[in-house]
Amino acid sequence: MKFSNLNLPEFEKIATTLGIEISKPAVILLYGDLGAGKTTFSKSFIRAKLKDSSLEVVSPTFNLVQTYPFEGCEIWHVDLYRLKNPGEVEGIGLLEAFTSNYCLVEWPERLGDLGPAGALTIKITQDSEHTRTIEIEAP
Ligand code: ADP
Ligand code: MG
């Protein structure tokens, strides 16, 4: 599925809808350059799942992962930008988390071949300063 020329509210609506509809376990790999909208997407997704539209969702750039308890499992919001080698993800328990939670992964390229099979892939590209294209691929 491909959605083009989305303004910010339209972009957030797609992330919200996915957050409402998707069931676990779900790994969502978020591809896109710096400033594309991976964190913005994650924020809307997490707020939708937790039914809290003003929940503070901070970018986990410095601590790799931020978790949110949800219905007996967790939502993992991961930013692998600063990951030096794929082995480091085992240290934070990410590979285990993939099997039974919701995981949103920014910079999934850093996983190398540790990326899970069956993940949903989302590619975000910048059409203009204020518009984005989202391509969603299910396995
Ligand atoms: P990333 O995590 O991919 O580096 P961010 O989500 O942190 O990117 O930043 C995206 C920025 O672009 C945010 O400041 C957001 O408000 C802005 N933006 C402007 N227009 C849009 C749009 N149509 N869709 C998503 N983000 C947009
Ligand atoms: Mg980000």
XYZ file of N, CA, C and O and ligand atoms in Angstrom:
584
model
N 0.834 -1.190 0.000
C 0.000 0.000 0.000
C 0.868 1.239 0.000
O 1.879 1.277 0.689
N 0.445 2.220 -0.776
C 1.249 3.433 -0.863
C 0.344 4.661 -0.747
O -0.678 4.749 -1.415
N 0.727 5.567 0.140
C -0.031 6.808 0.334
C 0.914 7.971 0.086
O 1.958 8.062 0.733
N 0.564 8.826 -0.843
C 1.479 9.916 -1.196
C 0.945 11.281 -0.805
O -0.258 11.453 -0.605
N 1.864 12.229 -0.719
C 1.529 13.635 -0.458
C 0.702 13.855 0.798
O -0.234 14.645 0.810
N 1.044 13.139 1.858
C 0.305 13.257 3.111
C 0.770 14.490 3.875
O 1.975 14.661 4.091
N -0.179 15.314 4.286
C 0.202 16.386 5.207
C 0.299 15.780 6.611
O -0.010 14.604 6.802
N 0.696 16.562 7.589
C 0.947 15.997 8.919
C -0.275 15.306 9.528
O -0.159 14.163 9.992
N -1.465 15.931 9.524
C -2.636 15.238 10.086
C -2.956 13.930 9.352
O -3.342 12.941 9.982
N -2.797 13.921 8.027
C -3.075 12.694 7.258
C -2.056 11.603 7.589
O -2.387 10.420 7.713
N -0.822 12.031 7.737
C 0.263 11.114 8.092
C -0.012 10.479 9.459
O 0.061 9.264 9.642
N -0.381 11.342 10.421
C -0.652 10.858 11.782
C -1.869 9.942 11.811
O -1.905 8.982 12.584
N -2.830 10.215 10.932
C -4.042 9.402 10.886
C -3.709 7.962 10.471
O -4.274 7.005 11.009
N -2.804 7.791 9.534
C -2.429 6.446 9.087
C -1.745 5.685 10.218
O -2.034 4.517 10.473
N -0.871 6.371 10.941
C -0.184 5.732 12.070
C -1.185 5.376 13.171
O -1.095 4.308 13.794
N -2.148 6.259 13.397
C -3.177 6.016 14.412
C -4.033 4.813 14.028
O -4.296 3.932 14.848
N -4.439 4.769 12.770
C -5.264 3.661 12.296
C -4.526 2.335 12.441
O -5.089 1.350 12.921
N -3.268 2.326 12.064
C -2.477 1.100 12.203
C -2.383 0.712 13.682
O -2.519 -0.456 14.040
N -2.185 1.720 14.535
C -2.095 1.471 15.974
C -3.366 0.853 16.532
O -3.322 0.003 17.414
N -4.501 1.275 16.008
C -5.776 0.735 16.484
C -5.984 -0.681 15.951
O -6.433 -1.570 16.664
N -5.625 -0.902 14.693
C -5.979 -2.156 14.019
C -5.031 -3.327 14.263
O -5.462 -4.476 14.294
N -3.759 -3.067 14.451
C -2.787 -4.165 14.425
C -2.778 -4.928 15.747
O -2.951 -4.353 16.807
N -2.634 -6.241 15.679
C -2.570 -7.026 16.909
C -1.207 -7.688 17.039
O -0.471 -7.824 16.076
N -0.873 -8.077 18.251
C 0.474 -8.570 18.535
C 0.619 -10.066 18.245
O -0.391 -10.760 18.212
N 1.835 -10.579 18.107
C 3.070 -9.803 18.097
C 3.229 -9.071 16.773
O 2.881 -9.599 15.727
N 3.755 -7.860 16.841
C 3.921 -7.081 15.626
C 5.231 -6.322 15.666
O 5.497 -5.595 16.606
N 6.044 -6.549 14.655
C 7.277 -5.781 14.522
C 7.109 -4.868 13.325
O 6.764 -5.320 12.225
N 7.293 -3.589 13.544
C 7.140 -2.598 12.487
C 8.485 -1.940 12.254
O 9.021 -1.261 13.138
N 9.057 -2.188 11.089
C 10.368 -1.632 10.754
C 10.151 -0.316 10.017
O 9.509 -0.281 8.959
N 10.665 0.761 10.592
C 10.437 2.102 10.038
C 11.685 2.615 9.317
O 12.663 3.007 9.956
N 11.629 2.590 7.996
C 12.746 3.080 7.172
C 12.500 4.531 6.778
O 11.372 4.926 6.553
N 13.570 5.290 6.669
C 13.448 6.680 6.235
C 14.599 7.508 6.767
O 15.147 7.210 7.825
N 14.929 8.547 6.027
C 16.047 9.414 6.416
C 15.742 10.170 7.702
O 14.612 10.189 8.167
N 16.772 10.826 8.200
C 16.623 11.709 9.351
C 15.561 12.770 9.028
O 15.627 13.405 7.988
N 14.577 12.911 9.896
C 13.538 13.922 9.685
C 12.401 13.459 8.784
O 11.499 14.230 8.468
N 12.422 12.188 8.364
C 11.359 11.679 7.487
C 10.025 11.624 8.238
O 8.975 12.015 7.710
N 10.065 11.136 9.476
C 8.819 11.046 10.257
C 8.665 9.737 11.030
O 7.569 9.400 11.467
N 9.754 9.011 11.244
C 9.695 7.716 11.944
C 9.223 7.887 13.395
O 8.392 7.125 13.880
N 9.770 8.896 14.073
C 9.362 9.136 15.466
C 7.939 9.679 15.527
O 7.151 9.275 16.389
N 7.600 10.543 14.593
C 6.235 11.083 14.514
C 5.230 9.950 14.316
O 4.175 9.906 14.954
N 5.580 9.010 13.440
C 4.731 7.844 13.196
C 4.578 7.025 14.481
O 3.472 6.646 14.874
N 5.700 6.777 15.149
C 5.696 5.968 16.375
C 4.834 6.618 17.450
O 4.091 5.947 18.164
N 4.960 7.940 17.564
C 4.208 8.678 18.576
C 2.705 8.482 18.385
O 1.985 8.162 19.327
N 2.218 8.637 17.156
C 0.781 8.464 16.892
C 0.345 7.029 17.131
O -0.737 6.775 17.663
N 1.198 6.089 16.738
C 0.891 4.671 16.923
C 0.753 4.353 18.413
O -0.223 3.719 18.840
N 1.713 4.800 19.210
C 1.724 4.496 20.652
C 0.550 5.186 21.345
O -0.143 4.593 22.172
N 0.286 6.427 20.977
C -0.839 7.153 21.572
C -2.159 6.462 21.248
O -3.056 6.415 22.082
N -2.284 5.920 20.044
C -3.512 5.222 19.655
C -3.668 3.940 20.457
O -4.744 3.635 20.968
N -2.594 3.184 20.569
C -2.663 1.928 21.326
C -3.042 2.201 22.774
O -3.879 1.510 23.340
N -2.427 3.200 23.379
C -2.657 3.483 24.799
C -3.870 4.388 25.023
O -4.190 4.727 26.159
N -4.546 4.733 23.932
C -5.743 5.605 23.998
C -5.473 6.848 24.831
O -6.244 7.222 25.707
N -4.345 7.471 24.581
C -3.968 8.680 25.311
C -3.320 9.641 24.316
O -2.133 9.559 24.011
N -4.135 10.562 23.803
C -3.683 11.409 22.694
C -2.680 12.483 23.117
O -2.120 13.170 22.268
N -2.441 12.629 24.430
C -1.447 13.623 24.834
C -0.247 12.991 25.530
O 0.594 13.687 26.095
N -0.181 11.647 25.484
C 0.937 10.935 26.108
C 2.275 11.447 25.576
O 2.446 11.644 24.366
N 3.225 11.648 26.468
C 4.544 12.085 26.038
C 5.314 10.890 25.465
O 5.502 9.889 26.129
N 5.706 11.009 24.226
C 6.504 9.971 23.585
C 7.801 10.624 23.149
O 7.805 11.479 22.272
N 8.887 10.261 23.804
C 10.161 10.883 23.464
C 10.969 9.956 22.571
O 10.847 8.743 22.642
N 11.775 10.555 21.719
C 12.599 9.775 20.816
C 13.666 9.020 21.617
O 14.376 9.616 22.413
N 13.774 7.706 21.447
C 14.750 6.928 22.218
C 16.139 6.920 21.588
O 16.854 5.923 21.663
N 16.531 8.030 21.029
C 17.811 8.082 20.321
C 19.001 7.804 21.234
O 19.944 7.124 20.844
N 18.941 8.297 22.468
C 20.115 8.179 23.335
C 20.141 6.916 24.172
O 21.194 6.425 24.538
N 18.954 6.359 24.484
C 18.940 5.129 25.293
C 18.495 3.903 24.493
O 18.157 2.885 25.080
N 18.459 4.012 23.164
C 18.071 2.924 22.254
C 16.613 2.506 22.359
O 15.967 2.266 21.363
N 16.093 2.362 23.594
C 14.731 1.829 23.710
C 13.916 2.512 24.795
O 14.445 2.919 25.831
N 12.637 2.650 24.506
C 11.668 3.189 25.452
C 10.514 2.184 25.427
O 10.065 1.809 24.356
N 10.076 1.733 26.599
C 8.966 0.762 26.588
C 7.742 1.328 27.293
O 7.848 2.153 28.197
N 6.587 0.873 26.839
C 5.301 1.302 27.395
C 4.499 0.043 27.693
O 4.263 -0.762 26.784
N 4.081 -0.151 28.960
C 3.272 -1.330 29.275
C 1.926 -1.232 28.566
O 1.343 -0.149 28.496
N 1.468 -2.352 28.044
C 0.185 -2.354 27.333
C -0.437 -3.746 27.334
O 0.146 -4.688 26.787
N -1.587 -3.863 27.941
C -2.375 -5.109 27.913
C -1.535 -6.365 28.116
O -1.545 -7.279 27.293
N -0.782 -6.422 29.184
C -0.034 -7.635 29.522
C 1.243 -7.827 28.721
O 1.947 -8.818 28.896
N 1.539 -6.890 27.812
C 2.821 -6.968 27.121
C 3.413 -5.567 27.119
O 3.120 -4.762 28.009
N 4.251 -5.294 26.161
C 4.858 -3.969 26.100
C 4.907 -3.468 24.665
O 4.960 -4.260 23.726
N 4.901 -2.176 24.553
C 5.217 -1.564 23.261
C 6.670 -1.118 23.378
O 7.026 -0.400 24.307
N 7.484 -1.594 22.460
C 8.893 -1.190 22.420
C 9.076 -0.165 21.319
O 8.715 -0.425 20.171
N 9.639 0.966 21.679
C 9.986 1.973 20.672
C 11.509 2.062 20.663
O 12.124 2.474 21.637
N 12.083 1.652 19.562
C 13.526 1.480 19.480
C 14.108 2.386 18.396
O 13.522 2.527 17.327
N 15.213 3.005 18.682
C 15.919 3.796 17.675
C 17.358 3.299 17.614
O 18.136 3.481 18.548
N 17.687 2.650 16.519
C 18.997 1.989 16.425
C 20.060 2.866 15.766
O 21.136 2.372 15.413
N 19.771 4.152 15.616
C 20.702 5.042 14.911
C 22.116 4.957 15.472
O 23.086 4.941 14.733
N 22.215 4.898 16.797
C 23.531 4.897 17.436
C 24.112 3.513 17.678
O 25.157 3.368 18.322
N 23.448 2.499 17.178
C 23.943 1.131 17.363
C 25.252 0.953 16.603
O 25.352 1.322 15.438
N 26.241 0.394 17.259
C 27.527 0.241 16.590
C 27.633 -1.084 15.868
O 28.169 -1.179 14.772
N 27.122 -2.139 16.475
C 27.091 -3.413 15.763
C 25.816 -4.162 16.121
O 25.272 -3.988 17.221
N 25.313 -5.000 15.203
C 24.016 -5.650 15.408
C 23.955 -6.458 16.714
O 22.883 -6.584 17.311
N 25.118 -6.972 17.170
C 25.140 -7.782 18.388
C 24.617 -7.039 19.618
O 24.088 -7.665 20.543
N 24.751 -5.720 19.616
C 24.305 -4.906 20.759
C 22.812 -5.056 21.043
O 22.377 -4.830 22.168
N 22.024 -5.403 20.055
C 20.582 -5.502 20.295
C 20.238 -6.682 21.200
O 19.207 -6.690 21.862
N 21.130 -7.665 21.256
C 20.875 -8.789 22.156
C 20.985 -8.329 23.598
O 20.267 -8.807 24.475
N 21.885 -7.370 23.842
C 22.073 -6.813 25.175
C 20.821 -6.148 25.736
O 20.606 -6.144 26.943
N 19.998 -5.588 24.864
C 18.774 -4.945 25.367
C 17.568 -5.884 25.268
O 16.453 -5.495 25.620
N 17.790 -7.116 24.809
C 16.691 -8.092 24.774
C 15.708 -7.889 23.642
O 14.581 -8.368 23.681
N 16.159 -7.186 22.613
C 15.234 -6.853 21.528
C 14.744 -8.082 20.754
O 13.574 -8.182 20.407
N 15.647 -9.027 20.528
C 15.251 -10.177 19.714
C 14.153 -10.984 20.411
O 13.229 -11.485 19.775
N 14.251 -11.061 21.746
C 13.203 -11.708 22.534
C 11.908 -10.911 22.476
O 10.823 -11.470 22.368
N 12.070 -9.590 22.565
C 10.889 -8.712 22.572
C 10.087 -8.857 21.277
O 8.859 -8.762 21.286
N 10.791 -9.122 20.180
C 10.129 -9.270 18.883
C 9.045 -10.345 18.915
O 8.064 -10.267 18.196
N 9.230 -11.370 19.744
C 8.359 -12.546 19.664
C 6.995 -12.360 20.309
O 6.083 -13.128 20.024
N 6.841 -11.374 21.203
C 5.566 -11.325 21.933
C 5.050 -9.918 22.236
O 4.174 -9.767 23.080
N 5.583 -8.912 21.581
C 5.188 -7.538 21.897
C 4.890 -6.751 20.625
O 4.857 -7.298 19.528
N 4.681 -5.467 20.819
C 4.641 -4.527 19.694
C 5.990 -3.842 19.661
O 6.435 -3.295 20.666
N 6.668 -3.874 18.530
C 7.974 -3.227 18.438
C 8.015 -2.297 17.241
O 7.762 -2.716 16.101
N 8.311 -1.049 17.505
C 8.506 -0.058 16.445
C 9.999 0.187 16.364
O 10.622 0.572 17.355
N 10.593 -0.040 15.208
C 12.046 0.046 15.102
C 12.471 1.105 14.088
O 12.219 0.965 12.884
N 13.091 2.175 14.584
C 13.682 3.185 13.694
C 15.103 2.758 13.357
O 15.797 2.191 14.170
N 15.541 3.019 12.146
C 16.847 2.600 11.619
C 17.030 1.080 11.681
O 18.045 0.582 12.168
N 16.083 0.304 11.138
C 16.187 -1.158 11.169
C 17.348 -1.684 10.327
O 17.761 -2.836 10.501
N 17.910 -0.832 9.447
C 19.085 -1.246 8.660
C 20.197 -1.743 9.582
O 20.970 -2.629 9.224
N 20.257 -1.135 10.785
C 21.329 -1.466 11.739
C 21.243 -2.892 12.276
O 22.187 -3.375 12.890
N 20.101 -3.543 12.071
C 19.942 -4.918 12.564
C 20.728 -5.920 11.738
O 20.931 -7.054 12.165
N 21.172 -5.502 10.550
C 21.833 -6.457 9.675
C 20.894 -7.621 9.419
O 19.722 -7.418 9.141
N 21.397 -8.849 9.562
C 20.501 -9.984 9.291
C 19.766 -10.473 10.542
O 19.196 -11.560 10.556
N 19.742 -9.651 11.593
C 18.966 -10.007 12.785
C 17.519 -9.521 12.688
O 16.713 -9.731 13.586
N 17.181 -8.863 11.600
C 15.802 -8.396 11.394
C 14.861 -9.589 11.335
O 15.168 -10.577 10.682
N 13.741 -9.518 12.057
C 12.857 -10.671 12.127
C 12.082 -10.907 10.835
O 11.707 -9.939 10.155
N 11.852 -12.176 10.518
C 10.989 -12.497 9.381
C 9.570 -12.152 9.795
O 9.243 -12.177 10.973
N 8.755 -11.781 8.845
C 7.356 -11.510 9.153
C 7.081 -10.116 9.670
O 5.979 -9.826 10.120
N 8.080 -9.241 9.621
C 7.858 -7.875 10.091
C 7.112 -7.057 9.030
O 7.207 -7.331 7.836
N 6.391 -6.075 9.515
C 5.750 -5.111 8.629
C 6.784 -4.043 8.302
O 7.464 -3.538 9.189
N 6.911 -3.712 7.024
C 7.901 -2.723 6.614
C 7.209 -1.419 6.215
O 6.264 -1.437 5.425
N 7.690 -0.332 6.774
C 7.137 0.972 6.431
C 8.254 1.879 5.954
O 9.254 2.062 6.655
N 8.100 2.380 4.735
C 9.100 3.298 4.188
C 8.500 4.679 4.102
O 7.452 4.873 3.489
N 9.198 5.637 4.729
C 8.709 7.010 4.718
C 9.665 7.862 3.889
O 10.879 7.830 4.112
N 9.122 8.567 2.926
C 9.959 9.488 2.150
C 9.348 10.872 2.173
O 8.136 11.044 2.309
N 10.236 11.851 2.050
C 9.844 13.243 2.125
C 9.526 13.733 0.715
O 10.398 13.732 -0.152
N 8.265 14.122 0.460
C 7.909 14.690 -0.844
C 8.287 16.171 -0.888
O 8.765 16.677 -1.888
N 8.000 16.859 0.214
C 8.341 18.272 0.349
C 8.519 18.512 1.831
O 8.382 17.593 2.630
N 8.787 19.749 2.206
C 9.025 20.033 3.620
C 7.873 19.514 4.492
O 8.092 18.996 5.583
N 6.639 19.652 4.002
C 5.492 19.325 4.837
C 4.653 18.156 4.342
O 3.541 17.949 4.817
N 5.158 17.407 3.378
C 4.406 16.244 2.905
C 5.288 15.005 2.834
O 6.491 15.092 2.607
N 4.650 13.856 3.043
C 5.379 12.594 3.078
C 4.651 11.519 2.281
O 3.435 11.563 2.119
N 5.416 10.501 1.831
C 4.838 9.299 1.251
C 5.120 8.140 2.205
O 6.226 8.034 2.740
N 4.107 7.328 2.427
C 4.267 6.133 3.268
C 3.993 4.904 2.406
O 2.956 4.822 1.749
N 4.925 3.969 2.403
C 4.715 2.691 1.717
C 4.724 1.581 2.755
O 5.693 1.425 3.485
N 3.636 0.838 2.799
C 3.508 -0.241 3.792
C 3.573 -1.578 3.074
O 2.861 -1.804 2.097
N 4.461 -2.443 3.548
C 4.555 -3.781 2.963
C 4.414 -4.831 4.031
O 5.181 -4.885 4.986
N 3.420 -5.681 3.856
C 3.245 -6.801 4.770
C 3.913 -8.017 4.147
O 4.005 -8.103 2.925
N 4.448 -8.945 4.960
C 5.139 -10.098 4.406
C 4.172 -11.038 3.668
O 3.003 -11.051 3.966
P 12.646 10.824 12.149
O 12.272 10.103 13.412
O 12.334 10.032 10.900
O 14.054 11.330 12.145
P 10.826 12.857 13.119
O 9.493 12.189 13.224
O 11.583 13.071 14.366
O 11.721 12.110 12.011
O 10.664 14.287 12.436
C 9.797 14.538 11.387
C 9.496 16.021 11.395
O 8.812 16.417 10.211
C 8.594 16.407 12.575
O 9.043 17.625 13.112
C 7.231 16.569 11.910
O 6.391 17.484 12.589
C 7.652 17.125 10.564
N 6.648 16.974 9.504
C 6.230 17.979 8.706
N 5.304 17.542 7.839
C 5.122 16.232 8.088
C 4.279 15.253 7.510
N 3.459 15.509 6.481
N 4.344 13.995 8.001
C 5.189 13.715 9.016
N 6.017 14.601 9.612
C 5.990 15.863 9.149
Mg 13.458 9.432 15.021
